[in-house]
mmCIF file of C-alpha atoms and ligand atoms in Angstrom:
data_model
loop_
_atom_site.group_PDB
_atom_site.id
_atom_site.type_symbol
_atom_site.label_atom_id
_atom_site.label_comp_id
_atom_site.label_asym_id
_atom_site.label_seq_id
_atom_site.Cartn_x
_atom_site.Cartn_y
_atom_site.Cartn_z
ATOM 1 C CA ALA A 162 4.104 27.391 -32.955
ATOM 2 C CA LYS A 163 7.503 26.057 -33.895
ATOM 3 C CA GLN A 164 9.157 28.572 -31.632
ATOM 4 C CA GLN A 165 6.866 27.548 -28.817
ATOM 5 C CA GLY A 166 7.625 23.897 -29.459
ATOM 6 C CA GLY A 167 11.328 24.678 -29.245
ATOM 7 C CA ASN A 168 10.877 26.456 -25.956
ATOM 8 C CA ARG A 169 8.856 23.655 -24.619
ATOM 9 C CA TYR A 170 11.594 21.247 -25.619
ATOM 10 C CA ALA A 171 14.204 23.385 -23.861
ATOM 11 C CA PHE A 172 11.966 23.542 -20.825
ATOM 12 C CA PHE A 173 11.608 19.776 -20.714
ATOM 13 C CA THR A 174 15.328 19.243 -21.205
ATOM 14 C CA ARG A 175 16.126 21.620 -18.376
ATOM 15 C CA ASN A 176 13.635 19.892 -16.123
ATOM 16 C CA LEU A 177 15.025 16.512 -16.998
ATOM 17 C CA GLN A 178 18.506 17.729 -16.160
ATOM 18 C CA VAL A 179 17.340 19.064 -12.815
ATOM 19 C CA ALA A 180 15.491 15.811 -12.179
ATOM 20 C CA ALA A 181 18.558 13.772 -13.130
ATOM 21 C CA SER A 182 20.905 15.718 -10.860
ATOM 22 C CA LEU A 183 18.409 15.561 -7.991
ATOM 23 C CA ARG A 184 18.185 11.856 -8.517
ATOM 24 C CA ILE A 185 21.947 11.470 -8.416
ATOM 25 C CA SER A 186 22.245 13.457 -5.214
ATOM 26 C CA LEU A 187 19.380 11.492 -3.675
ATOM 27 C CA GLU A 188 21.114 8.300 -4.731
ATOM 28 C CA THR A 189 24.360 9.477 -3.107
ATOM 29 C CA GLU A 190 22.459 10.358 0.052
ATOM 30 C CA LEU A 191 20.692 7.018 0.118
ATOM 31 C CA ASN A 192 24.004 5.218 -0.212
ATOM 32 C CA LYS A 193 25.250 7.228 2.768
ATOM 33 C CA ALA A 194 22.069 6.449 4.674
ATOM 34 C CA ILE A 195 22.648 2.737 4.154
ATOM 35 C CA ALA A 196 26.284 3.012 5.264
ATOM 36 C CA ASN A 197 25.370 5.119 8.327
ATOM 37 C CA ASN A 198 22.357 3.058 9.317
ATOM 38 C CA ASP A 199 20.037 6.049 9.042
ATOM 39 C CA PHE A 200 16.970 3.955 8.274
ATOM 40 C CA PHE A 201 14.693 2.674 10.977
ATOM 41 C CA LEU A 202 11.494 0.697 11.128
ATOM 42 C CA THR A 203 8.079 1.652 12.424
ATOM 43 C CA TYR A 204 5.198 -0.691 13.195
ATOM 44 C CA GLN A 205 1.559 0.201 12.625
ATOM 45 C CA PRO A 206 -0.924 -1.820 14.705
ATOM 46 C CA GLN A 207 -3.700 -3.778 12.978
ATOM 47 C CA ILE A 208 -6.665 -4.397 15.249
ATOM 48 C CA ASN A 209 -9.269 -7.145 15.301
ATOM 49 C CA VAL A 210 -12.338 -5.057 16.133
ATOM 50 C CA GLN A 211 -14.398 -8.067 17.218
ATOM 51 C CA THR A 212 -12.007 -9.033 19.999
ATOM 52 C CA GLY A 213 -10.153 -5.746 20.536
ATOM 53 C CA ASP A 214 -6.894 -7.689 20.218
ATOM 54 C CA LEU A 215 -3.893 -6.948 18.082
ATOM 55 C CA TYR A 216 -4.110 -8.839 14.797
ATOM 56 C CA GLY A 217 -0.626 -7.779 13.811
ATOM 57 C CA ALA A 218 1.516 -4.945 12.509
ATOM 58 C CA GLU A 219 2.726 -3.542 9.211
ATOM 59 C CA VAL A 220 6.396 -2.616 9.020
ATOM 60 C CA LEU A 221 6.944 0.837 7.484
ATOM 61 C CA LEU A 222 10.367 2.184 6.584
ATOM 62 C CA ARG A 223 11.617 5.571 7.819
ATOM 63 C CA TRP A 224 14.690 7.583 6.916
ATOM 64 C CA ASN A 225 16.195 9.763 9.592
ATOM 65 C CA HIS A 226 17.970 12.457 7.555
ATOM 66 C CA ALA A 227 20.673 14.568 9.235
ATOM 67 C CA GLU A 228 19.294 17.858 7.827
ATOM 68 C CA HIS A 229 15.718 17.174 6.808
ATOM 69 C CA GLY A 230 14.672 15.004 9.739
ATOM 70 C CA GLU A 231 12.233 12.214 9.056
ATOM 71 C CA VAL A 232 11.820 11.813 5.308
ATOM 72 C CA PRO A 233 8.635 10.046 4.138
ATOM 73 C CA PRO A 234 9.162 6.779 2.214
ATOM 74 C CA THR A 235 7.152 7.880 -0.823
ATOM 75 C CA THR A 236 9.884 10.427 -1.629
ATOM 76 C CA PHE A 237 12.801 7.977 -1.662
ATOM 77 C CA ILE A 238 11.438 4.484 -2.372
ATOM 78 C CA PRO A 239 11.152 5.182 -6.116
ATOM 79 C CA THR A 240 14.881 6.057 -6.126
ATOM 80 C CA LEU A 241 15.735 2.938 -4.125
ATOM 81 C CA GLU A 242 13.827 1.019 -6.789
ATOM 82 C CA SER A 243 15.334 2.681 -9.849
ATOM 83 C CA THR A 244 18.883 2.308 -8.514
ATOM 84 C CA GLY A 245 18.512 -1.279 -7.334
ATOM 85 C CA LEU A 246 19.294 -0.219 -3.757
ATOM 86 C CA ILE A 247 15.860 -1.549 -2.802
ATOM 87 C CA GLY A 248 17.368 -5.073 -2.869
ATOM 88 C CA PRO A 249 19.836 -4.659 0.005
ATOM 89 C CA VAL A 250 17.507 -2.282 1.878
ATOM 90 C CA THR A 251 14.618 -4.784 1.757
ATOM 91 C CA ASP A 252 16.998 -7.507 2.869
ATOM 92 C CA TRP A 253 17.859 -5.322 5.871
ATOM 93 C CA ILE A 254 14.166 -4.584 6.567
ATOM 94 C CA ILE A 255 13.194 -8.253 6.504
ATOM 95 C CA ARG A 256 16.011 -9.388 8.771
ATOM 96 C CA ASN A 257 15.548 -6.538 11.243
ATOM 97 C CA ALA A 258 11.773 -6.709 11.417
ATOM 98 C CA ILE A 259 11.724 -10.461 11.902
ATOM 99 C CA SER A 260 14.456 -10.439 14.511
ATOM 100 C CA GLN A 261 12.607 -7.651 16.404
ATOM 101 C CA TRP A 262 9.373 -9.630 16.152
ATOM 102 C CA GLN A 263 11.067 -12.732 17.539
ATOM 103 C CA GLN A 264 12.471 -10.750 20.447
ATOM 104 C CA TRP A 265 8.961 -9.533 21.200
ATOM 105 C CA ILE A 266 7.612 -13.073 21.025
ATOM 106 C CA GLN A 267 10.352 -14.294 23.361
ATOM 107 C CA ALA A 268 9.725 -11.435 25.780
ATOM 108 C CA GLY A 269 5.978 -12.172 25.741
ATOM 109 C CA HIS A 270 4.915 -8.858 24.181
ATOM 110 C CA ILE A 271 3.667 -10.565 21.025
ATOM 111 C CA LYS A 272 1.994 -13.930 20.524
ATOM 112 C CA THR A 273 3.168 -16.307 17.812
ATOM 113 C CA SER A 274 -0.373 -16.103 16.423
ATOM 114 C CA GLN A 275 -0.030 -12.373 15.690
ATOM 115 C CA HIS A 276 0.925 -11.233 12.218
ATOM 116 C CA LEU A 277 3.874 -9.279 10.856
ATOM 117 C CA SER A 278 3.505 -7.674 7.451
ATOM 118 C CA ILE A 279 6.393 -6.508 5.252
ATOM 119 C CA ASN A 280 6.071 -4.443 2.049
ATOM 120 C CA LEU A 281 7.753 -5.674 -1.119
ATOM 121 C CA SER A 282 8.377 -3.608 -4.224
ATOM 122 C CA PRO A 283 7.878 -5.498 -7.472
ATOM 123 C CA LYS A 284 11.610 -4.960 -8.161
ATOM 124 C CA THR A 285 12.553 -6.893 -5.047
ATOM 125 C CA LEU A 286 10.765 -10.109 -5.881
ATOM 126 C CA GLY A 287 13.239 -11.650 -8.284
ATOM 127 C CA HIS A 288 16.246 -10.068 -6.567
ATOM 128 C CA PRO A 289 18.918 -12.564 -5.403
ATOM 129 C CA ASP A 290 19.203 -10.757 -2.036
ATOM 130 C CA PHE A 291 15.524 -11.344 -1.431
ATOM 131 C CA LYS A 292 15.720 -15.023 -2.253
ATOM 132 C CA ALA A 293 18.789 -15.372 -0.041
ATOM 133 C CA ALA A 294 16.969 -13.705 2.859
ATOM 134 C CA LEU A 295 14.003 -16.058 2.459
ATOM 135 C CA LEU A 296 16.263 -19.088 2.300
ATOM 136 C CA ASP A 297 18.039 -17.980 5.470
ATOM 137 C CA LEU A 298 14.661 -17.701 7.179
ATOM 138 C CA ARG A 299 13.601 -21.199 6.247
ATOM 139 C CA THR A 300 14.687 -22.418 9.664
ATOM 140 C CA LEU A 301 12.137 -20.234 11.464
ATOM 141 C CA PRO A 302 9.418 -22.284 13.135
ATOM 142 C CA THR A 303 6.526 -23.032 10.737
ATOM 143 C CA GLU A 304 4.066 -21.455 13.183
ATOM 144 C CA GLN A 305 5.958 -18.174 12.993
ATOM 145 C CA LYS A 306 6.457 -18.194 9.246
ATOM 146 C CA LYS A 307 2.783 -18.609 8.576
ATOM 147 C CA ARG A 308 2.137 -15.311 10.394
ATOM 148 C CA ILE A 309 4.650 -13.380 8.300
ATOM 149 C CA HIS A 310 3.039 -11.670 5.334
ATOM 150 C CA PHE A 311 4.650 -10.103 2.327
ATOM 151 C CA GLU A 312 2.557 -7.273 0.891
ATOM 152 C CA ILE A 313 2.577 -6.999 -2.862
ATOM 153 C CA THR A 314 0.714 -4.616 -5.137
ATOM 154 C CA GLU A 315 -1.457 -5.385 -8.104
ATOM 155 C CA ASN A 316 1.060 -3.772 -10.466
ATOM 156 C CA LEU A 317 3.080 -6.924 -10.077
ATOM 157 C CA PHE A 318 0.586 -8.697 -12.239
ATOM 158 C CA ILE A 319 1.461 -6.551 -15.231
ATOM 159 C CA ASP A 320 4.212 -9.102 -15.634
ATOM 160 C CA PRO A 321 2.549 -12.259 -14.311
ATOM 161 C CA GLU A 322 4.734 -14.723 -16.220
ATOM 162 C CA ASN A 323 7.851 -13.686 -14.339
ATOM 163 C CA ASN A 324 6.255 -13.014 -11.035
ATOM 164 C CA ILE A 325 4.038 -16.032 -10.428
ATOM 165 C CA ASP A 326 7.099 -18.229 -9.844
ATOM 166 C CA ASN A 327 8.558 -15.675 -7.458
ATOM 167 C CA LEU A 328 5.292 -15.531 -5.544
ATOM 168 C CA LYS A 329 5.088 -19.304 -5.406
ATOM 169 C CA PHE A 330 8.597 -19.316 -3.959
ATOM 170 C CA ILE A 331 7.415 -17.099 -1.080
ATOM 171 C CA LYS A 332 4.553 -19.515 -0.374
ATOM 172 C CA GLU A 333 6.815 -22.556 -0.669
ATOM 173 C CA CYS A 334 9.118 -21.040 1.935
ATOM 174 C CA GLY A 335 6.100 -21.014 4.262
ATOM 175 C CA PHE A 336 5.186 -17.311 4.225
ATOM 176 C CA GLN A 337 1.893 -15.564 3.418
ATOM 177 C CA LEU A 338 0.938 -13.135 0.679
ATOM 178 C CA SER A 339 -1.158 -10.014 1.088
ATOM 179 C CA MET A 340 -2.548 -7.892 -1.721
ATOM 180 C CA ASP A 341 -1.808 -4.272 -0.836
ATOM 181 C CA ASP A 342 -3.824 -1.262 -2.050
ATOM 182 C CA PHE A 343 -6.556 -3.581 -3.279
ATOM 183 C CA GLY A 344 -8.666 -2.103 -6.039
ATOM 184 C CA THR A 345 -6.256 0.623 -7.136
ATOM 185 C CA GLY A 346 -4.172 -1.339 -9.626
ATOM 186 C CA TYR A 347 -4.505 -3.037 -12.965
ATOM 187 C CA SER A 348 -5.566 -6.613 -12.915
ATOM 188 C CA CYS A 349 -8.472 -6.243 -10.510
ATOM 189 C CA LEU A 350 -10.006 -9.597 -9.806
ATOM 190 C CA SER A 351 -8.250 -12.098 -12.034
ATOM 191 C CA TYR A 352 -5.346 -12.761 -9.680
ATOM 192 C CA LEU A 353 -7.840 -13.744 -6.973
ATOM 193 C CA LYS A 354 -8.806 -16.533 -9.312
ATOM 194 C CA HIS A 355 -5.263 -17.460 -10.316
ATOM 195 C CA PHE A 356 -3.325 -16.923 -7.164
ATOM 196 C CA PRO A 357 -3.775 -18.073 -3.560
ATOM 197 C CA LEU A 358 -3.732 -14.869 -1.547
ATOM 198 C CA ASP A 359 -3.994 -14.936 2.225
ATOM 199 C CA CYS A 360 -5.019 -11.367 2.873
ATOM 200 C CA ILE A 361 -6.424 -8.337 1.054
ATOM 201 C CA LYS A 362 -5.749 -4.776 2.161
ATOM 202 C CA LEU A 363 -8.520 -2.463 1.043
ATOM 203 C CA ASP A 364 -6.979 0.860 0.110
ATOM 204 C CA CYS A 365 -7.914 4.023 2.012
ATOM 205 C CA GLU A 366 -9.100 5.440 -1.307
ATOM 206 C CA PHE A 367 -12.260 3.351 -0.779
ATOM 207 C CA THR A 368 -12.645 3.382 2.998
ATOM 208 C CA ARG A 369 -11.843 7.048 3.662
ATOM 209 C CA ASP A 370 -15.198 8.453 2.609
ATOM 210 C CA ILE A 371 -17.724 5.622 3.038
ATOM 211 C CA ILE A 372 -19.809 7.800 5.336
ATOM 212 C CA ASN A 373 -20.535 10.297 2.544
ATOM 213 C CA ASN A 374 -19.968 8.416 -0.667
ATOM 214 C CA PRO A 375 -22.440 5.666 -1.600
ATOM 215 C CA VAL A 376 -20.193 4.378 -4.400
ATOM 216 C CA ASP A 377 -17.277 3.879 -1.986
ATOM 217 C CA LEU A 378 -19.703 2.258 0.437
ATOM 218 C CA ALA A 379 -20.921 -0.203 -2.205
ATOM 219 C CA ILE A 380 -17.396 -1.105 -3.332
ATOM 220 C CA THR A 381 -16.256 -1.602 0.248
ATOM 221 C CA GLN A 382 -19.242 -3.817 1.043
ATOM 222 C CA ALA A 383 -18.641 -5.885 -2.089
ATOM 223 C CA VAL A 384 -14.964 -6.429 -1.226
ATOM 224 C CA ILE A 385 -15.849 -7.398 2.359
ATOM 225 C CA ASN A 386 -18.352 -9.965 1.024
ATOM 226 C CA LEU A 387 -15.845 -11.255 -1.487
ATOM 227 C CA SER A 388 -13.164 -11.752 1.152
ATOM 228 C CA GLN A 389 -15.616 -13.638 3.354
ATOM 229 C CA ASP A 390 -16.727 -15.923 0.535
ATOM 230 C CA LEU A 391 -13.114 -16.646 -0.386
ATOM 231 C CA HIS A 392 -12.044 -17.062 3.283
ATOM 232 C CA ILE A 393 -9.348 -14.446 2.879
ATOM 233 C CA ASP A 394 -8.534 -11.959 5.650
ATOM 234 C CA LEU A 395 -9.411 -8.373 4.821
ATOM 235 C CA ILE A 396 -7.755 -5.368 6.427
ATOM 236 C CA ALA A 397 -9.404 -1.980 5.907
ATOM 237 C CA GLU A 398 -6.696 0.678 5.652
ATOM 238 C CA GLY A 399 -6.727 4.379 6.445
ATOM 239 C CA VAL A 400 -9.428 4.340 9.112
ATOM 240 C CA GLU A 401 -9.110 7.700 10.833
ATOM 241 C CA ASN A 402 -12.332 8.235 12.759
ATOM 242 C CA GLU A 403 -14.927 6.461 14.860
ATOM 243 C CA GLN A 404 -17.773 6.966 12.370
ATOM 244 C CA THR A 405 -15.863 5.119 9.657
ATOM 245 C CA LEU A 406 -14.903 2.407 12.122
ATOM 246 C CA THR A 407 -18.519 1.931 13.265
ATOM 247 C CA GLN A 408 -19.702 1.762 9.672
ATOM 248 C CA LEU A 409 -17.047 -0.801 8.706
ATOM 249 C CA LYS A 410 -17.873 -2.949 11.731
ATOM 250 C CA ALA A 411 -21.556 -2.886 10.803
ATOM 251 C CA MET A 412 -20.603 -4.038 7.324
ATOM 252 C CA GLY A 413 -18.817 -7.096 8.723
ATOM 253 C CA CYS A 414 -15.252 -5.842 8.510
ATOM 254 C CA LYS A 415 -13.112 -7.415 11.225
ATOM 255 C CA LEU A 416 -9.603 -6.059 10.731
ATOM 256 C CA ILE A 417 -8.665 -2.387 10.822
ATOM 257 C CA GLN A 418 -5.470 -0.430 10.325
ATOM 258 C CA GLY A 419 -5.433 3.331 10.589
ATOM 259 C CA TYR A 420 -4.694 6.482 12.547
ATOM 260 C CA PHE A 421 -7.892 5.995 14.572
ATOM 261 C CA TYR A 422 -6.049 3.259 16.440
ATOM 262 C CA SER A 423 -2.484 4.340 15.887
ATOM 263 C CA LYS A 424 0.056 5.871 13.562
ATOM 264 C CA PRO A 425 3.102 3.772 12.715
ATOM 265 C CA LEU A 426 5.168 3.540 15.909
ATOM 266 C CA LYS A 427 8.859 3.236 16.711
ATOM 267 C CA SER A 428 9.712 -0.106 18.280
ATOM 268 C CA SER A 429 9.689 1.156 21.881
ATOM 269 C CA ALA A 430 6.312 2.860 21.406
ATOM 270 C CA PHE A 431 4.892 -0.195 19.657
ATOM 271 C CA GLN A 432 5.945 -2.359 22.579
ATOM 272 C CA GLU A 433 4.133 0.027 24.953
ATOM 273 C CA TYR A 434 1.082 -0.050 22.718
ATOM 274 C CA CYS A 435 0.972 -3.847 22.979
ATOM 275 C CA GLN A 436 1.282 -3.688 26.761
ATOM 276 C CA HIS A 437 -1.513 -1.139 26.893
ATOM 277 C CA LEU A 438 -3.826 -3.259 24.691
ATOM 278 C CA LYS A 439 -3.276 -6.267 26.915
ATOM 279 C CA SER A 440 -4.216 -4.352 30.028
ATOM 280 C CA CYS A 441 -7.502 -3.147 28.471
HETATM 281 P P1 C2E B 97 1.366 1.484 2.010
HETATM 282 O O1 C2E B 97 2.047 0.178 1.955
HETATM 283 O O2 C2E B 97 0.003 1.581 1.421
HETATM 284 O O3 C2E B 97 1.350 1.879 3.565
HETATM 285 C C1 C2E B 97 0.284 2.536 4.207
HETATM 286 C C2 C2E B 97 0.558 4.016 4.320
HETATM 287 O O4 C2E B 97 -0.617 4.656 4.827
HETATM 288 C C3 C2E B 97 1.676 4.339 5.318
HETATM 289 O O5 C2E B 97 2.343 5.500 4.856
HETATM 290 C C4 C2E B 97 0.881 4.660 6.584
HETATM 291 O O6 C2E B 97 1.583 5.496 7.493
HETATM 292 C C5 C2E B 97 -0.305 5.380 6.002
HETATM 293 N N1 C2E B 97 -1.471 5.316 6.874
HETATM 294 C C6 C2E B 97 -1.796 4.367 7.778
HETATM 295 N N2 C2E B 97 -2.968 4.648 8.389
HETATM 296 C C7 C2E B 97 -3.405 5.805 7.850
HETATM 297 C C8 C2E B 97 -4.570 6.629 8.076
HETATM 298 O O7 C2E B 97 -5.454 6.334 8.897
HETATM 299 N N3 C2E B 97 -4.676 7.749 7.308
HETATM 300 C C9 C2E B 97 -3.736 8.089 6.387
HETATM 301 N N4 C2E B 97 -3.920 9.207 5.703
HETATM 302 N N5 C2E B 97 -2.621 7.349 6.150
HETATM 303 C C10 C2E B 97 -2.466 6.231 6.880
HETATM 304 P P2 C2E B 97 3.928 5.586 4.815
HETATM 305 O O8 C2E B 97 4.530 4.909 6.002
HETATM 306 O O9 C2E B 97 4.277 7.009 4.563
HETATM 307 O O10 C2E B 97 4.315 4.699 3.558
HETATM 308 C C11 C2E B 97 3.932 5.090 2.269
HETATM 309 C C12 C2E B 97 4.231 4.019 1.264
HETATM 310 O O11 C2E B 97 5.643 3.793 1.131
HETATM 311 C C13 C2E B 97 3.657 2.658 1.640
HETATM 312 O O12 C2E B 97 2.280 2.626 1.325
HETATM 313 C C14 C2E B 97 4.502 1.742 0.786
HETATM 314 O O13 C2E B 97 4.037 1.731 -0.533
HETATM 315 C C15 C2E B 97 5.850 2.443 0.833
HETATM 316 N N6 C2E B 97 6.653 1.814 1.897
HETATM 317 C C16 C2E B 97 6.748 2.105 3.210
HETATM 318 N N7 C2E B 97 7.616 1.288 3.834
HETATM 319 C C17 C2E B 97 8.077 0.436 2.894
HETATM 320 C C18 C2E B 97 9.006 -0.668 2.910
HETATM 321 O O14 C2E B 97 9.553 -1.077 3.955
HETATM 322 N N8 C2E B 97 9.252 -1.301 1.708
HETATM 323 C C19 C2E B 97 8.616 -0.915 0.556
HETATM 324 N N9 C2E B 97 8.909 -1.603 -0.578
HETATM 325 N N10 C2E B 97 7.734 0.091 0.514
HETATM 326 C C20 C2E B 97 7.467 0.764 1.661
HETATM 327 CA CA1 CA B 98 1.529 -1.804 2.597
HETATM 328 CA CA1 CA B 99 -1.675 0.006 1.455
HETATM 329 CA CA1 CA B 100 -0.671 2.991 -0.721
#
């Protein structure tokens, strides 16, 4: 058993070394990506199913890698977080997304009343770059700021002492807060009591299978009711087919994001999507 334990130890050490060197090369590559401007933004439409209009869009980061093509964010965001690169990258995302959104408003593609949603990692919240970006944006018209959402995850509330002030700062600057991946994290319902959220995003883990799974159906219905009673917007995520959409509508869900309507789109394609919606 001892021998086996030793082997296992060697195995773990080797794996850790591989993991560490992969991480370093990924870090090097991410630094290059920042320098070369290899990131770009996509926009996934969010639809109000009662009116058929665009409610807004979520900004999703993409990395255009010279060899590997489009690299999904789940593979590199953890490294951006662990290296602190997430600070400057988020700063870039916020400034770019908002300036693009303003161009669309000015060009008449987007209405001021439509929403823009930006993801925040917990690591970003207290980051000086993030605060600086928010302060720079203070001069945006109030009407625009109140349609800009920052999406946070429940994991943030593991450390509520430090984060509540940071969240209040976002609200004081005039922006909105959305709870991403609702129901998948730690603190469940208590933050709804302690913190003024403007929007809940119900994770696809619950919506994906409501047609077949009565437990998912019950949870989804309960969250829809809760959002209505609290007068908080609710966006159902990961809606891929018409059956799920029809079911959600029947349950009183108004706002939908998912492949059924559209995948995340590059800016030119998103602009076309908006034009197309208007002509419907
Ligand atoms: P998320 O914030 O939960 O974003 C939703 C993810 O679900 C996106 O994946 C989106 O493309 C995908 N999705 C949307 N509709 C559907 C659908 O109908 N079916 C399925 N199966 N998936 C759908 P994506 O773009 O790969 O992003 C993955 C995660 O990476 C995001 O999850 C978020 O946690 C993180 N992320 C992406 N962009 C950013 C960013 O700019 N900043 C930060 N901090 N995190 C980001
Ligand atoms: Ca999100
Ligand atoms: Ca989500
Ligand atoms: Ca997610």
